[in-house]
């Protein structure tokens, strides 16, 4: 008997497993790594100032302190390094944008995220920035692949990991909880990302796929900062290699890399980067998003032992530390799930898809 069965070891399942360990809960994790096309592709960037309007991201004041606390703690527990806070440099495209940011830099709401404003090209000459640019702090990246790898090693070493596809048809639901292949648990938590649909209830989980393509490039010299305008360039393990991304496509969702994706990234890269580079490889993945771009937490309506932790969308790295803790607090009966992320907000959608109120 364990407290929880966790399905999926992407960012959601990995973080939740560490939270369970922190709280002394017993659990097992089922994961089929071959089907992971989200966490394994992610560049792992986090940045509290985002979007076309470059405003503070939703709940930044709560999410970002927790993000730093959690990943430093995870590094300590796992004895490995995968969390890299680092400034991001965003060149301005015009004098008016420069003026706008000179004003915004004294705005108390944004002040703590701004390290420096350049009104002419930043020394280093690595990117096109004739109007200067903005250095943002409280940013950086998680080496997601390394994080997943070390969490998996921990799970294997504690005999709590099954490297296999979880077959929903074999799940039994009973009055005590659930049973799967002889393992009894009080609850099962689906952290299955884009494979979110469960035939068990006939209910349509409102997860939408948002495709992203990325490039790996090798540049002739190391880049001084993370550059981000149109595309980002995030350091990789190998010297002078960077992950460049990403595209956003919600309509044409072929499971493959495309020439259009490569051309779009190359064009944006050429507009940004002055240092010569060559393309090493291209990759693709799907982000698990929701219609209102907020995470999805709670029990599948009508099934109190079937829990969903999903909908991390484009910002999994910054959302998952806080919301994994939130989910654990809810599971232990301490709190209600915040309405903005509660799966109940899609009640009408569930009813529509099944005819059940
Ligand atoms: C191109 C791209 C770039 C991105 N860049 C960033 C970024 O820079 N910063 C950021 O914060 N976010 C980024 N993201 C988003 C981020 O990757 C997602 O928010 C996050 O990875 C979602 O994690 P997850 O654990 O919910 O899902 P997933 O990573 O998809 O994990 C789900 C896991 O469940 C497993 N699984 C599913 N069903 C089963 C089953 N039945 N049996 C066994 N295993 C199962 C899958 O194999 C997988 O391992 C990016 C995404 C993409 C595609």
mmCIF file of C-alpha atoms and ligand atoms in Angstrom:
data_model
loop_
_atom_site.group_PDB
_atom_site.id
_atom_site.type_symbol
_atom_site.label_atom_id
_atom_site.label_comp_id
_atom_site.label_asym_id
_atom_site.label_seq_id
_atom_site.Cartn_x
_atom_site.Cartn_y
_atom_site.Cartn_z
ATOM 1 C CA UNK A 1 0.000 0.000 0.000
ATOM 2 C CA UNK A 2 1.335 3.457 -0.904
ATOM 3 C CA UNK A 3 -0.128 6.910 -0.450
ATOM 4 C CA UNK A 4 0.073 7.832 -4.134
ATOM 5 C CA UNK A 5 0.588 6.463 -7.632
ATOM 6 C CA UNK A 6 2.005 9.171 -9.910
ATOM 7 C CA UNK A 7 1.633 8.826 -13.686
ATOM 8 C CA UNK A 8 4.283 10.752 -15.635
ATOM 9 C CA UNK A 9 7.766 11.958 -14.780
ATOM 10 C CA UNK A 10 7.970 15.239 -16.662
ATOM 11 C CA UNK A 11 8.329 18.497 -14.738
ATOM 12 C CA UNK A 12 4.976 17.975 -12.980
ATOM 13 C CA UNK A 13 5.529 14.365 -11.855
ATOM 14 C CA UNK A 14 9.191 14.913 -10.918
ATOM 15 C CA UNK A 15 8.467 17.949 -8.778
ATOM 16 C CA UNK A 16 5.503 16.309 -7.127
ATOM 17 C CA UNK A 17 7.585 13.232 -6.297
ATOM 18 C CA UNK A 18 10.153 15.455 -4.551
ATOM 19 C CA UNK A 19 7.364 17.185 -2.645
ATOM 20 C CA UNK A 20 6.068 13.780 -1.501
ATOM 21 C CA UNK A 21 9.542 12.794 -0.366
ATOM 22 C CA UNK A 22 9.812 16.110 1.527
ATOM 23 C CA UNK A 23 6.577 15.274 3.373
ATOM 24 C CA UNK A 24 7.420 11.642 4.057
ATOM 25 C CA UNK A 25 4.668 10.253 1.789
ATOM 26 C CA UNK A 26 4.998 6.870 0.100
ATOM 27 C CA UNK A 27 4.545 6.699 -3.669
ATOM 28 C CA UNK A 28 5.456 5.046 -6.966
ATOM 29 C CA UNK A 29 5.931 6.726 -10.336
ATOM 30 C CA UNK A 30 5.089 5.257 -13.744
ATOM 31 C CA UNK A 31 6.657 6.926 -16.752
ATOM 32 C CA UNK A 32 7.267 6.133 -20.379
ATOM 33 C CA UNK A 33 10.168 8.495 -21.135
ATOM 34 C CA UNK A 34 10.025 7.765 -24.864
ATOM 35 C CA UNK A 35 6.738 9.614 -25.140
ATOM 36 C CA UNK A 36 7.945 12.760 -23.367
ATOM 37 C CA UNK A 37 7.849 15.587 -25.870
ATOM 38 C CA UNK A 38 7.409 18.553 -23.556
ATOM 39 C CA UNK A 39 9.740 18.645 -20.550
ATOM 40 C CA UNK A 40 12.501 16.919 -22.511
ATOM 41 C CA UNK A 41 12.401 19.598 -25.230
ATOM 42 C CA UNK A 42 11.968 22.678 -22.999
ATOM 43 C CA UNK A 43 14.750 25.246 -22.860
ATOM 44 C CA UNK A 44 13.872 25.704 -19.189
ATOM 45 C CA UNK A 45 13.820 29.522 -19.196
ATOM 46 C CA UNK A 46 12.160 31.460 -16.391
ATOM 47 C CA UNK A 47 11.568 35.179 -16.478
ATOM 48 C CA UNK A 48 9.119 37.246 -14.392
ATOM 49 C CA UNK A 49 8.590 39.863 -17.149
ATOM 50 C CA UNK A 50 6.972 38.360 -20.224
ATOM 51 C CA UNK A 51 4.473 38.736 -23.053
ATOM 52 C CA UNK A 52 4.152 41.230 -25.885
ATOM 53 C CA UNK A 53 3.550 44.017 -23.352
ATOM 54 C CA UNK A 54 6.443 42.868 -21.159
ATOM 55 C CA UNK A 55 4.522 43.056 -17.903
ATOM 56 C CA UNK A 56 5.021 41.062 -14.718
ATOM 57 C CA UNK A 57 3.810 37.550 -15.283
ATOM 58 C CA UNK A 58 0.744 36.206 -13.422
ATOM 59 C CA UNK A 59 1.481 35.630 -9.693
ATOM 60 C CA UNK A 60 5.187 36.500 -10.153
ATOM 61 C CA UNK A 61 5.507 37.728 -6.551
ATOM 62 C CA UNK A 62 4.453 34.301 -5.261
ATOM 63 C CA UNK A 63 5.890 32.016 -7.954
ATOM 64 C CA UNK A 64 9.417 33.365 -8.218
ATOM 65 C CA UNK A 65 10.513 33.231 -4.550
ATOM 66 C CA UNK A 66 9.168 29.654 -4.407
ATOM 67 C CA UNK A 67 10.926 28.738 -7.664
ATOM 68 C CA UNK A 68 14.304 29.793 -6.254
ATOM 69 C CA UNK A 69 13.695 28.089 -2.931
ATOM 70 C CA UNK A 70 12.533 24.840 -4.497
ATOM 71 C CA UNK A 71 15.228 24.327 -7.155
ATOM 72 C CA UNK A 72 18.069 25.185 -4.733
ATOM 73 C CA UNK A 73 16.554 22.741 -2.263
ATOM 74 C CA UNK A 74 16.225 20.057 -5.009
ATOM 75 C CA UNK A 75 19.895 20.572 -5.954
ATOM 76 C CA UNK A 76 20.857 20.011 -2.332
ATOM 77 C CA UNK A 77 18.678 16.919 -1.889
ATOM 78 C CA UNK A 78 19.823 15.317 -5.149
ATOM 79 C CA UNK A 79 23.445 16.483 -4.787
ATOM 80 C CA UNK A 80 23.490 17.796 -8.366
ATOM 81 C CA UNK A 81 23.514 21.131 -10.181
ATOM 82 C CA UNK A 82 20.769 21.989 -12.680
ATOM 83 C CA UNK A 83 19.464 25.439 -11.656
ATOM 84 C CA UNK A 84 21.150 28.483 -13.243
ATOM 85 C CA UNK A 85 19.861 31.959 -12.293
ATOM 86 C CA UNK A 86 21.239 34.354 -14.921
ATOM 87 C CA UNK A 87 20.273 37.764 -16.343
ATOM 88 C CA UNK A 88 18.515 38.026 -19.698
ATOM 89 C CA UNK A 89 19.357 40.763 -22.191
ATOM 90 C CA UNK A 90 16.545 42.036 -24.430
ATOM 91 C CA UNK A 91 17.611 44.544 -27.119
ATOM 92 C CA UNK A 92 15.240 47.449 -27.881
ATOM 93 C CA UNK A 93 13.814 47.737 -31.380
ATOM 94 C CA UNK A 94 13.347 51.533 -31.384
ATOM 95 C CA UNK A 95 14.063 54.797 -29.563
ATOM 96 C CA UNK A 96 10.475 54.907 -28.363
ATOM 97 C CA UNK A 97 10.824 51.478 -26.746
ATOM 98 C CA UNK A 98 14.024 52.673 -25.095
ATOM 99 C CA UNK A 99 12.203 55.742 -23.701
ATOM 100 C CA UNK A 100 9.337 53.594 -22.503
ATOM 101 C CA UNK A 101 11.724 51.382 -20.497
ATOM 102 C CA UNK A 102 13.609 54.353 -19.071
ATOM 103 C CA UNK A 103 10.235 55.308 -17.577
ATOM 104 C CA UNK A 104 9.323 51.775 -16.542
ATOM 105 C CA UNK A 105 12.674 51.251 -14.796
ATOM 106 C CA UNK A 106 11.526 53.497 -11.938
ATOM 107 C CA UNK A 107 8.083 51.877 -11.762
ATOM 108 C CA UNK A 108 7.984 50.254 -8.287
ATOM 109 C CA UNK A 109 6.178 47.211 -9.748
ATOM 110 C CA UNK A 110 8.988 46.429 -12.216
ATOM 111 C CA UNK A 111 12.009 47.980 -10.523
ATOM 112 C CA UNK A 112 13.008 44.757 -8.728
ATOM 113 C CA UNK A 113 13.187 42.865 -12.065
ATOM 114 C CA UNK A 114 15.395 45.367 -13.911
ATOM 115 C CA UNK A 115 19.152 45.173 -13.505
ATOM 116 C CA UNK A 116 20.202 47.801 -16.062
ATOM 117 C CA UNK A 117 18.926 49.776 -19.049
ATOM 118 C CA UNK A 118 21.378 50.402 -21.904
ATOM 119 C CA UNK A 119 20.625 53.441 -24.086
ATOM 120 C CA UNK A 120 23.228 52.418 -26.672
ATOM 121 C CA UNK A 121 24.785 49.125 -27.761
ATOM 122 C CA UNK A 122 25.934 47.003 -24.867
ATOM 123 C CA UNK A 123 29.699 46.294 -24.873
ATOM 124 C CA UNK A 124 30.467 42.823 -26.220
ATOM 125 C CA UNK A 125 28.910 43.358 -29.623
ATOM 126 C CA UNK A 126 27.329 39.898 -29.683
ATOM 127 C CA UNK A 127 23.812 40.968 -30.718
ATOM 128 C CA UNK A 128 22.147 43.621 -32.880
ATOM 129 C CA UNK A 129 21.125 46.300 -30.364
ATOM 130 C CA UNK A 130 21.572 49.779 -31.958
ATOM 131 C CA UNK A 131 19.017 51.254 -29.506
ATOM 132 C CA UNK A 132 20.479 49.537 -26.426
ATOM 133 C CA UNK A 133 18.420 47.117 -24.369
ATOM 134 C CA UNK A 134 17.199 45.888 -21.051
ATOM 135 C CA UNK A 135 18.984 43.548 -18.630
ATOM 136 C CA UNK A 136 16.398 41.655 -16.603
ATOM 137 C CA UNK A 137 17.189 39.957 -13.291
ATOM 138 C CA UNK A 138 15.355 37.217 -11.329
ATOM 139 C CA UNK A 139 15.666 35.159 -14.560
ATOM 140 C CA UNK A 140 17.646 32.138 -15.679
ATOM 141 C CA UNK A 141 17.118 28.554 -16.735
ATOM 142 C CA UNK A 142 16.612 25.087 -15.346
ATOM 143 C CA UNK A 143 18.565 22.369 -17.147
ATOM 144 C CA UNK A 144 15.356 20.373 -17.413
ATOM 145 C CA UNK A 145 16.886 17.211 -18.867
ATOM 146 C CA UNK A 146 19.435 17.075 -16.083
ATOM 147 C CA UNK A 147 16.737 17.720 -13.441
ATOM 148 C CA UNK A 148 14.569 14.883 -14.834
ATOM 149 C CA UNK A 149 17.567 12.569 -15.058
ATOM 150 C CA UNK A 150 18.577 13.098 -11.421
ATOM 151 C CA UNK A 151 15.012 12.787 -10.123
ATOM 152 C CA UNK A 152 14.709 9.529 -12.060
ATOM 153 C CA UNK A 153 17.978 8.240 -10.537
ATOM 154 C CA UNK A 154 16.637 9.062 -7.095
ATOM 155 C CA UNK A 155 13.346 7.263 -7.829
ATOM 156 C CA UNK A 156 15.166 4.209 -9.184
ATOM 157 C CA UNK A 157 17.442 4.115 -6.129
ATOM 158 C CA UNK A 158 14.405 4.129 -3.821
ATOM 159 C CA UNK A 159 12.595 1.440 -5.882
ATOM 160 C CA UNK A 160 9.715 3.798 -6.610
ATOM 161 C CA UNK A 161 10.086 4.043 -10.412
ATOM 162 C CA UNK A 162 8.499 1.957 -13.163
ATOM 163 C CA UNK A 163 9.785 2.693 -16.639
ATOM 164 C CA UNK A 164 6.656 1.662 -18.497
ATOM 165 C CA UNK A 165 3.454 2.962 -20.048
ATOM 166 C CA UNK A 166 0.645 3.164 -17.485
ATOM 167 C CA UNK A 167 -2.262 1.190 -18.924
ATOM 168 C CA UNK A 168 -5.426 2.892 -17.767
ATOM 169 C CA UNK A 169 -7.512 -0.182 -18.640
ATOM 170 C CA UNK A 170 -5.869 -2.021 -15.722
ATOM 171 C CA UNK A 171 -6.720 0.615 -13.109
ATOM 172 C CA UNK A 172 -9.279 -0.479 -10.529
ATOM 173 C CA UNK A 173 -11.161 2.093 -8.481
ATOM 174 C CA UNK A 174 -12.521 0.918 -5.129
ATOM 175 C CA UNK A 175 -13.897 2.446 -1.942
ATOM 176 C CA UNK A 176 -10.424 2.629 -0.312
ATOM 177 C CA UNK A 177 -8.726 4.240 -3.284
ATOM 178 C CA UNK A 178 -7.207 2.652 -6.381
ATOM 179 C CA UNK A 179 -5.308 -0.518 -7.355
ATOM 180 C CA UNK A 180 -2.975 -0.956 -10.306
ATOM 181 C CA UNK A 181 -1.142 -4.209 -11.076
ATOM 182 C CA UNK A 182 -1.371 -5.217 -7.416
ATOM 183 C CA UNK A 183 -0.300 -1.838 -6.026
ATOM 184 C CA UNK A 184 -2.873 -0.237 -3.730
ATOM 185 C CA UNK A 185 -2.879 3.520 -3.245
ATOM 186 C CA UNK A 186 -5.180 6.062 -1.670
ATOM 187 C CA UNK A 187 -5.008 8.279 -4.748
ATOM 188 C CA UNK A 188 -3.583 8.351 -8.258
ATOM 189 C CA UNK A 189 -2.179 11.589 -9.650
ATOM 190 C CA UNK A 190 -2.061 12.038 -13.399
ATOM 191 C CA UNK A 191 0.896 14.224 -14.398
ATOM 192 C CA UNK A 192 0.662 12.958 -17.948
ATOM 193 C CA UNK A 193 1.041 16.230 -19.838
ATOM 194 C CA UNK A 194 -0.155 16.087 -23.417
ATOM 195 C CA UNK A 195 -1.326 12.458 -22.985
ATOM 196 C CA UNK A 196 -3.994 13.874 -20.700
ATOM 197 C CA UNK A 197 -7.137 12.198 -21.955
ATOM 198 C CA UNK A 198 -8.511 9.435 -19.725
ATOM 199 C CA UNK A 199 -11.097 7.111 -21.168
ATOM 200 C CA UNK A 200 -12.058 6.064 -17.639
ATOM 201 C CA UNK A 201 -14.677 8.770 -17.135
ATOM 202 C CA UNK A 202 -15.450 9.665 -20.723
ATOM 203 C CA UNK A 203 -14.666 13.239 -19.709
ATOM 204 C CA UNK A 204 -12.699 15.498 -21.941
ATOM 205 C CA UNK A 205 -9.764 16.981 -19.993
ATOM 206 C CA UNK A 206 -9.358 20.531 -21.357
ATOM 207 C CA UNK A 207 -5.720 20.281 -22.408
ATOM 208 C CA UNK A 208 -4.794 21.886 -25.743
ATOM 209 C CA UNK A 209 -1.555 21.169 -27.541
ATOM 210 C CA UNK A 210 0.729 24.031 -28.505
ATOM 211 C CA UNK A 211 3.545 22.873 -30.731
ATOM 212 C CA UNK A 212 7.047 24.297 -30.394
ATOM 213 C CA UNK A 213 10.169 23.776 -32.466
ATOM 214 C CA UNK A 214 13.734 24.476 -31.334
ATOM 215 C CA UNK A 215 17.247 24.489 -32.800
ATOM 216 C CA UNK A 216 20.575 23.593 -31.246
ATOM 217 C CA UNK A 217 23.333 25.886 -32.518
ATOM 218 C CA UNK A 218 27.067 26.135 -31.992
ATOM 219 C CA UNK A 219 28.518 29.648 -31.884
ATOM 220 C CA UNK A 220 32.118 30.726 -32.389
ATOM 221 C CA UNK A 221 32.411 32.294 -28.917
ATOM 222 C CA UNK A 222 30.587 31.875 -25.599
ATOM 223 C CA UNK A 223 27.636 34.225 -25.171
ATOM 224 C CA UNK A 224 27.887 36.605 -22.202
ATOM 225 C CA UNK A 225 24.195 36.599 -21.280
ATOM 226 C CA UNK A 226 20.979 34.868 -22.241
ATOM 227 C CA UNK A 227 19.798 36.911 -25.237
ATOM 228 C CA UNK A 228 16.074 37.025 -25.907
ATOM 229 C CA UNK A 229 14.277 38.961 -28.607
ATOM 230 C CA UNK A 230 12.104 37.035 -31.068
ATOM 231 C CA UNK A 231 14.079 33.943 -30.036
ATOM 232 C CA UNK A 232 16.073 32.987 -26.940
ATOM 233 C CA UNK A 233 19.482 31.334 -26.725
ATOM 234 C CA UNK A 234 19.934 29.189 -23.634
ATOM 235 C CA UNK A 235 23.292 27.536 -22.775
ATOM 236 C CA UNK A 236 23.596 23.750 -23.030
ATOM 237 C CA UNK A 237 26.119 21.354 -21.450
ATOM 238 C CA UNK A 238 28.461 21.316 -24.430
ATOM 239 C CA UNK A 239 30.726 24.351 -24.770
ATOM 240 C CA UNK A 240 29.364 27.088 -27.061
ATOM 241 C CA UNK A 241 26.136 25.168 -27.754
ATOM 242 C CA UNK A 242 22.781 26.884 -27.234
ATOM 243 C CA UNK A 243 19.144 25.929 -27.480
ATOM 244 C CA UNK A 244 17.258 28.402 -29.652
ATOM 245 C CA UNK A 245 13.507 28.641 -29.480
ATOM 246 C CA UNK A 246 10.787 28.479 -29.835
ATOM 247 C CA UNK A 247 7.920 28.532 -32.277
ATOM 248 C CA UNK A 248 4.275 28.572 -31.139
ATOM 249 C CA UNK A 249 1.731 26.742 -33.298
ATOM 250 C CA UNK A 250 -1.711 25.691 -32.156
ATOM 251 C CA UNK A 251 -3.186 24.781 -35.553
ATOM 252 C CA UNK A 252 -0.764 22.686 -37.640
ATOM 253 C CA UNK A 253 0.269 19.993 -35.219
ATOM 254 C CA UNK A 254 2.345 17.488 -37.175
ATOM 255 C CA UNK A 255 4.523 15.295 -34.976
ATOM 256 C CA UNK A 256 7.789 16.218 -36.664
ATOM 257 C CA UNK A 257 10.236 19.032 -37.310
ATOM 258 C CA UNK A 258 9.361 21.300 -40.231
ATOM 259 C CA UNK A 259 11.220 23.442 -42.742
ATOM 260 C CA UNK A 260 8.910 26.363 -41.884
ATOM 261 C CA UNK A 261 9.858 26.020 -38.206
ATOM 262 C CA UNK A 262 13.563 26.046 -39.014
ATOM 263 C CA UNK A 263 13.230 29.046 -41.334
ATOM 264 C CA UNK A 264 11.254 31.040 -38.772
ATOM 265 C CA UNK A 265 13.841 30.408 -36.043
ATOM 266 C CA UNK A 266 16.784 31.068 -38.377
ATOM 267 C CA UNK A 267 15.340 34.369 -39.543
ATOM 268 C CA UNK A 268 14.752 35.598 -35.984
ATOM 269 C CA UNK A 269 18.181 34.378 -34.938
ATOM 270 C CA UNK A 270 19.845 36.293 -37.782
ATOM 271 C CA UNK A 271 18.009 39.443 -36.713
ATOM 272 C CA UNK A 272 19.371 39.054 -33.180
ATOM 273 C CA UNK A 273 22.782 37.371 -33.189
ATOM 274 C CA UNK A 274 25.977 38.897 -34.615
ATOM 275 C CA UNK A 275 28.281 35.989 -33.706
ATOM 276 C CA UNK A 276 28.706 33.360 -36.476
ATOM 277 C CA UNK A 277 26.934 30.087 -35.731
ATOM 278 C CA UNK A 278 26.025 26.769 -37.286
ATOM 279 C CA UNK A 279 22.899 24.692 -36.776
ATOM 280 C CA UNK A 280 23.536 21.333 -35.147
ATOM 281 C CA UNK A 281 20.000 19.947 -34.875
ATOM 282 C CA UNK A 282 16.295 20.718 -34.747
ATOM 283 C CA UNK A 283 13.620 19.320 -32.425
ATOM 284 C CA UNK A 284 9.913 19.651 -31.672
ATOM 285 C CA UNK A 285 7.493 19.133 -28.808
ATOM 286 C CA UNK A 286 3.970 19.866 -27.598
ATOM 287 C CA UNK A 287 3.179 22.089 -24.608
ATOM 288 C CA UNK A 288 0.154 21.038 -22.495
ATOM 289 C CA UNK A 289 -1.883 24.270 -22.283
ATOM 290 C CA UNK A 290 -5.439 25.093 -21.134
ATOM 291 C CA UNK A 291 -8.014 27.407 -22.755
ATOM 292 C CA UNK A 292 -7.328 30.139 -20.138
ATOM 293 C CA UNK A 293 -3.583 29.422 -19.846
ATOM 294 C CA UNK A 294 -3.733 28.532 -16.176
ATOM 295 C CA UNK A 295 -2.682 25.187 -14.653
ATOM 296 C CA UNK A 296 -5.203 22.448 -14.037
ATOM 297 C CA UNK A 297 -5.419 20.987 -10.520
ATOM 298 C CA UNK A 298 -7.947 18.909 -8.654
ATOM 299 C CA UNK A 299 -9.898 15.686 -8.849
ATOM 300 C CA UNK A 300 -11.569 14.506 -12.001
ATOM 301 C CA UNK A 301 -15.215 15.481 -11.412
ATOM 302 C CA UNK A 302 -17.036 12.516 -9.894
ATOM 303 C CA UNK A 303 -13.767 10.648 -9.047
ATOM 304 C CA UNK A 304 -12.285 11.895 -5.791
ATOM 305 C CA UNK A 305 -9.272 9.553 -5.932
ATOM 306 C CA UNK A 306 -8.269 10.495 -9.481
ATOM 307 C CA UNK A 307 -6.237 13.690 -9.352
ATOM 308 C CA UNK A 308 -5.062 15.849 -12.255
ATOM 309 C CA UNK A 309 -1.897 17.993 -12.196
ATOM 310 C CA UNK A 310 -1.478 19.424 -15.660
ATOM 311 C CA UNK A 311 -1.801 22.514 -17.876
ATOM 312 C CA UNK A 312 1.687 23.899 -17.195
ATOM 313 C CA UNK A 313 1.692 25.335 -20.710
ATOM 314 C CA UNK A 314 4.591 27.551 -21.744
ATOM 315 C CA UNK A 315 5.851 28.247 -18.216
ATOM 316 C CA UNK A 316 6.212 24.876 -16.530
ATOM 317 C CA UNK A 317 9.519 25.736 -14.867
ATOM 318 C CA UNK A 318 8.156 28.733 -12.971
ATOM 319 C CA UNK A 319 4.672 27.328 -12.231
ATOM 320 C CA UNK A 320 5.496 23.858 -10.994
ATOM 321 C CA UNK A 321 7.347 24.589 -7.710
ATOM 322 C CA UNK A 322 4.495 26.626 -6.224
ATOM 323 C CA UNK A 323 1.608 24.581 -7.620
ATOM 324 C CA UNK A 324 3.087 21.215 -6.620
ATOM 325 C CA UNK A 325 3.188 22.527 -3.034
ATOM 326 C CA UNK A 326 -0.338 23.887 -3.443
ATOM 327 C CA UNK A 327 -1.565 20.477 -4.615
ATOM 328 C CA UNK A 328 0.133 18.717 -1.703
ATOM 329 C CA UNK A 329 -1.427 21.174 0.771
ATOM 330 C CA UNK A 330 -4.831 20.480 -0.762
ATOM 331 C CA UNK A 331 -4.279 16.707 -0.662
ATOM 332 C CA UNK A 332 -3.467 16.927 3.029
ATOM 333 C CA UNK A 333 -6.688 18.851 3.639
ATOM 334 C CA UNK A 334 -5.007 22.119 4.617
ATOM 335 C CA UNK A 335 -6.400 24.359 1.879
ATOM 336 C CA UNK A 336 -8.881 24.665 -0.972
ATOM 337 C CA UNK A 337 -7.462 24.772 -4.501
ATOM 338 C CA UNK A 338 -7.286 28.330 -5.850
ATOM 339 C CA UNK A 339 -10.296 28.914 -8.140
ATOM 340 C CA UNK A 340 -8.096 30.147 -11.062
ATOM 341 C CA UNK A 341 -6.400 26.731 -11.309
ATOM 342 C CA UNK A 342 -9.153 24.467 -10.006
ATOM 343 C CA UNK A 343 -10.292 21.918 -12.572
ATOM 344 C CA UNK A 344 -13.877 22.769 -11.526
ATOM 345 C CA UNK A 345 -13.701 25.982 -13.525
ATOM 346 C CA UNK A 346 -14.247 23.818 -16.609
ATOM 347 C CA UNK A 347 -17.345 22.121 -15.187
ATOM 348 C CA UNK A 348 -19.506 23.268 -18.092
ATOM 349 C CA UNK A 349 -16.978 21.867 -20.552
ATOM 350 C CA UNK A 350 -17.073 18.489 -18.828
ATOM 351 C CA UNK A 351 -20.853 18.506 -18.908
ATOM 352 C CA UNK A 352 -20.908 19.364 -22.612
ATOM 353 C CA UNK A 353 -18.552 16.573 -23.599
ATOM 354 C CA UNK A 354 -20.345 13.873 -21.630
ATOM 355 C CA UNK A 355 -23.895 15.037 -21.219
ATOM 356 C CA UNK A 356 -23.401 14.649 -17.444
ATOM 357 C CA UNK A 357 -24.143 17.663 -15.254
HETATM 358 C C1 LIG B 1 9.559 23.661 -27.535
HETATM 359 C C2 LIG B 1 9.214 23.878 -26.105
HETATM 360 C C3 LIG B 1 9.930 24.803 -25.363
HETATM 361 C C4 LIG B 1 9.589 25.061 -24.035
HETATM 362 N N1 LIG B 1 10.335 25.944 -23.330
HETATM 363 C C5 LIG B 1 10.017 26.206 -22.031
HETATM 364 C C6 LIG B 1 10.785 27.107 -21.278
HETATM 365 O O1 LIG B 1 11.779 27.666 -21.756
HETATM 366 N N2 LIG B 1 10.403 27.372 -19.992
HETATM 367 C C7 LIG B 1 9.322 26.761 -19.432
HETATM 368 O O2 LIG B 1 9.014 27.027 -18.263
HETATM 369 N N3 LIG B 1 8.580 25.872 -20.124
HETATM 370 C C8 LIG B 1 8.904 25.581 -21.409
HETATM 371 N N4 LIG B 1 8.163 24.685 -22.119
HETATM 372 C C9 LIG B 1 6.957 24.112 -21.481
HETATM 373 C C10 LIG B 1 7.285 22.966 -20.539
HETATM 374 O O3 LIG B 1 8.040 22.056 -21.238
HETATM 375 C C11 LIG B 1 5.967 22.349 -20.042
HETATM 376 O O4 LIG B 1 5.227 23.291 -19.318
HETATM 377 C C12 LIG B 1 6.259 21.164 -19.095
HETATM 378 O O5 LIG B 1 7.294 20.392 -19.592
HETATM 379 C C13 LIG B 1 5.052 20.285 -18.905
HETATM 380 O O6 LIG B 1 5.440 19.265 -18.022
HETATM 381 P P1 LIG B 1 4.488 18.059 -17.665
HETATM 382 O O7 LIG B 1 5.214 17.240 -16.663
HETATM 383 O O8 LIG B 1 3.128 18.547 -17.348
HETATM 384 O O9 LIG B 1 4.316 17.248 -19.040
HETATM 385 P P2 LIG B 1 5.349 16.326 -19.828
HETATM 386 O O10 LIG B 1 6.697 16.915 -19.833
HETATM 387 O O11 LIG B 1 4.732 16.021 -21.139
HETATM 388 O O12 LIG B 1 5.426 15.018 -18.958
HETATM 389 C C14 LIG B 1 4.418 14.047 -18.991
HETATM 390 C C15 LIG B 1 5.085 12.704 -18.774
HETATM 391 O O13 LIG B 1 4.063 11.740 -18.614
HETATM 392 C C16 LIG B 1 4.429 10.585 -19.338
HETATM 393 N N5 LIG B 1 3.200 9.849 -19.612
HETATM 394 C C17 LIG B 1 2.041 10.323 -20.137
HETATM 395 N N6 LIG B 1 1.115 9.339 -20.170
HETATM 396 C C18 LIG B 1 1.722 8.243 -19.638
HETATM 397 C C19 LIG B 1 1.295 6.888 -19.404
HETATM 398 N N7 LIG B 1 0.052 6.481 -19.678
HETATM 399 N N8 LIG B 1 2.191 6.026 -18.882
HETATM 400 C C20 LIG B 1 3.455 6.411 -18.558
HETATM 401 N N9 LIG B 1 3.920 7.675 -18.764
HETATM 402 C C21 LIG B 1 3.045 8.571 -19.290
HETATM 403 C C22 LIG B 1 5.129 11.119 -20.566
HETATM 404 O O14 LIG B 1 5.946 10.153 -21.141
HETATM 405 C C23 LIG B 1 5.939 12.242 -19.951
HETATM 406 O O15 LIG B 1 7.173 11.788 -19.479
HETATM 407 C C24 LIG B 1 8.505 24.365 -23.433
HETATM 408 C C25 LIG B 1 7.823 23.390 -24.161
HETATM 409 C C26 LIG B 1 8.170 23.143 -25.480
HETATM 410 C C27 LIG B 1 7.443 22.075 -26.240
#
